Amino acid sequence: RNVTIGTNFHRLAASIEVIDNGPGIPENMIDTIFYPMISGRPDGTGLGLPITHGIINQHKGMIECASKVEETIFTVVLPILESKN
């Protein structure tokens, strides 16, 4: 399994993409992956993505997921705040 991480910076926001070539997220789960207690693994707690989603929201950002067989992309966008100095 390979993981690629990329970043882009814009005037008002920074985006981070995490891409992997794993099996993908099943289509019937994609709309619920940010809900607590939802996991695609038998031993998973279903807390990782909801916690991540909550932290990103607290920073006024967003996280999105697109998935198909052999490619899942998580995109995080966070606002860039101007320095007060």
PDB file of C-alpha atoms in Angstrom:
ATOM      1  CA  ARG A   1       0.000   0.000   0.000  1.00  0.00           C
ATOM      2  CA  ASN A   2       1.325   3.443  -0.932  1.00  0.00           C
ATOM      3  CA  VAL A   3       0.346   6.754   0.650  1.00  0.00           C
ATOM      4  CA  THR A   4       0.983  10.116  -1.012  1.00  0.00           C
ATOM      5  CA  ILE A   5       0.650  13.425   0.824  1.00  0.00           C
ATOM      6  CA  GLY A   6       0.504  16.737  -1.020  1.00  0.00           C
ATOM      7  CA  THR A   7      -0.082  20.332  -0.028  1.00  0.00           C
ATOM      8  CA  ASN A   8      -1.254  23.469  -1.797  1.00  0.00           C
ATOM      9  CA  PHE A   9      -1.252  26.971  -0.413  1.00  0.00           C
ATOM     10  CA  HIS A  10      -3.608  29.661  -1.617  1.00  0.00           C
ATOM     11  CA  ARG A  11      -4.077  33.215  -0.439  1.00  0.00           C
ATOM     12  CA  LEU A  12      -6.827  32.360   2.048  1.00  0.00           C
ATOM     13  CA  ALA A  13      -6.489  28.606   2.610  1.00  0.00           C
ATOM     14  CA  ALA A  14      -4.139  25.656   2.667  1.00  0.00           C
ATOM     15  CA  SER A  15      -5.166  22.257   1.371  1.00  0.00           C
ATOM     16  CA  ILE A  16      -3.699  18.882   2.203  1.00  0.00           C
ATOM     17  CA  GLU A  17      -4.425  15.737   0.197  1.00  0.00           C
ATOM     18  CA  VAL A  18      -3.759  12.239   1.460  1.00  0.00           C
ATOM     19  CA  ILE A  19      -4.082   9.583  -1.232  1.00  0.00           C
ATOM     20  CA  ASP A  20      -3.707   5.834  -0.827  1.00  0.00           C
ATOM     21  CA  ASN A  21      -4.023   2.894  -3.169  1.00  0.00           C
ATOM     22  CA  GLY A  22      -5.748   0.521  -0.746  1.00  0.00           C
ATOM     23  CA  PRO A  23      -9.013  -1.306  -1.362  1.00  0.00           C
ATOM     24  CA  GLY A  24     -11.122   1.856  -1.116  1.00  0.00           C
ATOM     25  CA  ILE A  25     -14.081   2.640   1.102  1.00  0.00           C
ATOM     26  CA  PRO A  26     -17.232   0.671   0.286  1.00  0.00           C
ATOM     27  CA  GLU A  27     -19.822   2.792  -1.513  1.00  0.00           C
ATOM     28  CA  ASN A  28     -22.463   2.022   1.123  1.00  0.00           C
ATOM     29  CA  MET A  29     -20.198   3.485   3.862  1.00  0.00           C
ATOM     30  CA  ILE A  30     -18.839   6.620   2.186  1.00  0.00           C
ATOM     31  CA  ASP A  31     -21.651   8.908   3.391  1.00  0.00           C
ATOM     32  CA  THR A  32     -21.242   7.822   7.030  1.00  0.00           C
ATOM     33  CA  ILE A  33     -17.465   7.618   7.572  1.00  0.00           C
ATOM     34  CA  PHE A  34     -17.402  10.803   9.656  1.00  0.00           C
ATOM     35  CA  TYR A  35     -20.096   9.489  12.035  1.00  0.00           C
ATOM     36  CA  PRO A  36     -18.964   7.989  15.367  1.00  0.00           C
ATOM     37  CA  MET A  37     -18.842   4.206  15.715  1.00  0.00           C
ATOM     38  CA  ILE A  38     -18.719   3.591  11.950  1.00  0.00           C
ATOM     39  CA  SER A  39     -15.750   1.434  10.974  1.00  0.00           C
ATOM     40  CA  GLY A  40     -14.859  -0.728   8.026  1.00  0.00           C
ATOM     41  CA  ARG A  41     -12.577  -2.885  10.186  1.00  0.00           C
ATOM     42  CA  PRO A  42     -13.820  -5.540  12.606  1.00  0.00           C
ATOM     43  CA  ASP A  43     -11.460  -4.252  15.315  1.00  0.00           C
ATOM     44  CA  GLY A  44     -12.008  -0.546  14.556  1.00  0.00           C
ATOM     45  CA  THR A  45     -13.550   1.845  17.074  1.00  0.00           C
ATOM     46  CA  GLY A  46     -15.025   4.211  14.507  1.00  0.00           C
ATOM     47  CA  LEU A  47     -13.661   7.250  16.335  1.00  0.00           C
ATOM     48  CA  GLY A  48     -10.643   8.349  14.262  1.00  0.00           C
ATOM     49  CA  LEU A  49     -12.417  10.134  11.408  1.00  0.00           C
ATOM     50  CA  PRO A  50     -15.148  11.726  13.582  1.00  0.00           C
ATOM     51  CA  ILE A  51     -12.477  13.157  15.906  1.00  0.00           C
ATOM     52  CA  THR A  52     -10.463  14.382  12.909  1.00  0.00           C
ATOM     53  CA  HIS A  53     -13.611  15.938  11.416  1.00  0.00           C
ATOM     54  CA  GLY A  54     -14.386  17.700  14.698  1.00  0.00           C
ATOM     55  CA  ILE A  55     -10.884  19.170  15.062  1.00  0.00           C
ATOM     56  CA  ILE A  56     -10.899  20.437  11.478  1.00  0.00           C
ATOM     57  CA  ASN A  57     -14.357  21.993  11.984  1.00  0.00           C
ATOM     58  CA  GLN A  58     -13.140  23.743  15.150  1.00  0.00           C
ATOM     59  CA  HIS A  59     -10.484  25.395  12.990  1.00  0.00           C
ATOM     60  CA  LYS A  60     -13.174  26.448  10.490  1.00  0.00           C
ATOM     61  CA  GLY A  61     -11.892  24.004   7.899  1.00  0.00           C
ATOM     62  CA  MET A  62     -13.402  21.118   5.992  1.00  0.00           C
ATOM     63  CA  ILE A  63     -12.531  17.538   5.142  1.00  0.00           C
ATOM     64  CA  GLU A  64     -13.825  15.571   2.169  1.00  0.00           C
ATOM     65  CA  CYS A  65     -13.347  12.031   0.984  1.00  0.00           C
ATOM     66  CA  ALA A  66     -13.534  10.508  -2.481  1.00  0.00           C
ATOM     67  CA  SER A  67     -12.976   6.787  -2.886  1.00  0.00           C
ATOM     68  CA  LYS A  68     -12.963   4.103  -5.523  1.00  0.00           C
ATOM     69  CA  VAL A  69     -11.214   0.754  -5.792  1.00  0.00           C
ATOM     70  CA  GLU A  70      -7.461   1.258  -5.304  1.00  0.00           C
ATOM     71  CA  GLU A  71      -7.707   5.002  -4.605  1.00  0.00           C
ATOM     72  CA  THR A  72      -9.000   6.972  -1.644  1.00  0.00           C
ATOM     73  CA  ILE A  73      -8.403  10.710  -1.384  1.00  0.00           C
ATOM     74  CA  PHE A  74      -8.940  12.744   1.758  1.00  0.00           C
ATOM     75  CA  THR A  75      -8.760  16.499   1.205  1.00  0.00           C
ATOM     76  CA  VAL A  76      -8.439  18.875   4.152  1.00  0.00           C
ATOM     77  CA  VAL A  77      -8.841  22.628   3.629  1.00  0.00           C
ATOM     78  CA  LEU A  78      -7.919  25.018   6.440  1.00  0.00           C
ATOM     79  CA  PRO A  79      -8.149  28.801   6.397  1.00  0.00           C
ATOM     80  CA  ILE A  80      -4.936  30.801   6.618  1.00  0.00           C
ATOM     81  CA  LEU A  81      -5.257  33.540   9.180  1.00  0.00           C
ATOM     82  CA  GLU A  82      -3.340  36.771   8.833  1.00  0.00           C
ATOM     83  CA  SER A  83      -0.780  37.458  11.523  1.00  0.00           C
ATOM     84  CA  LYS A  84      -1.697  40.242  13.927  1.00  0.00           C
ATOM     85  CA  ASN A  85       1.957  41.394  14.042  1.00  0.00           C
TER      86      ASN A  85
END
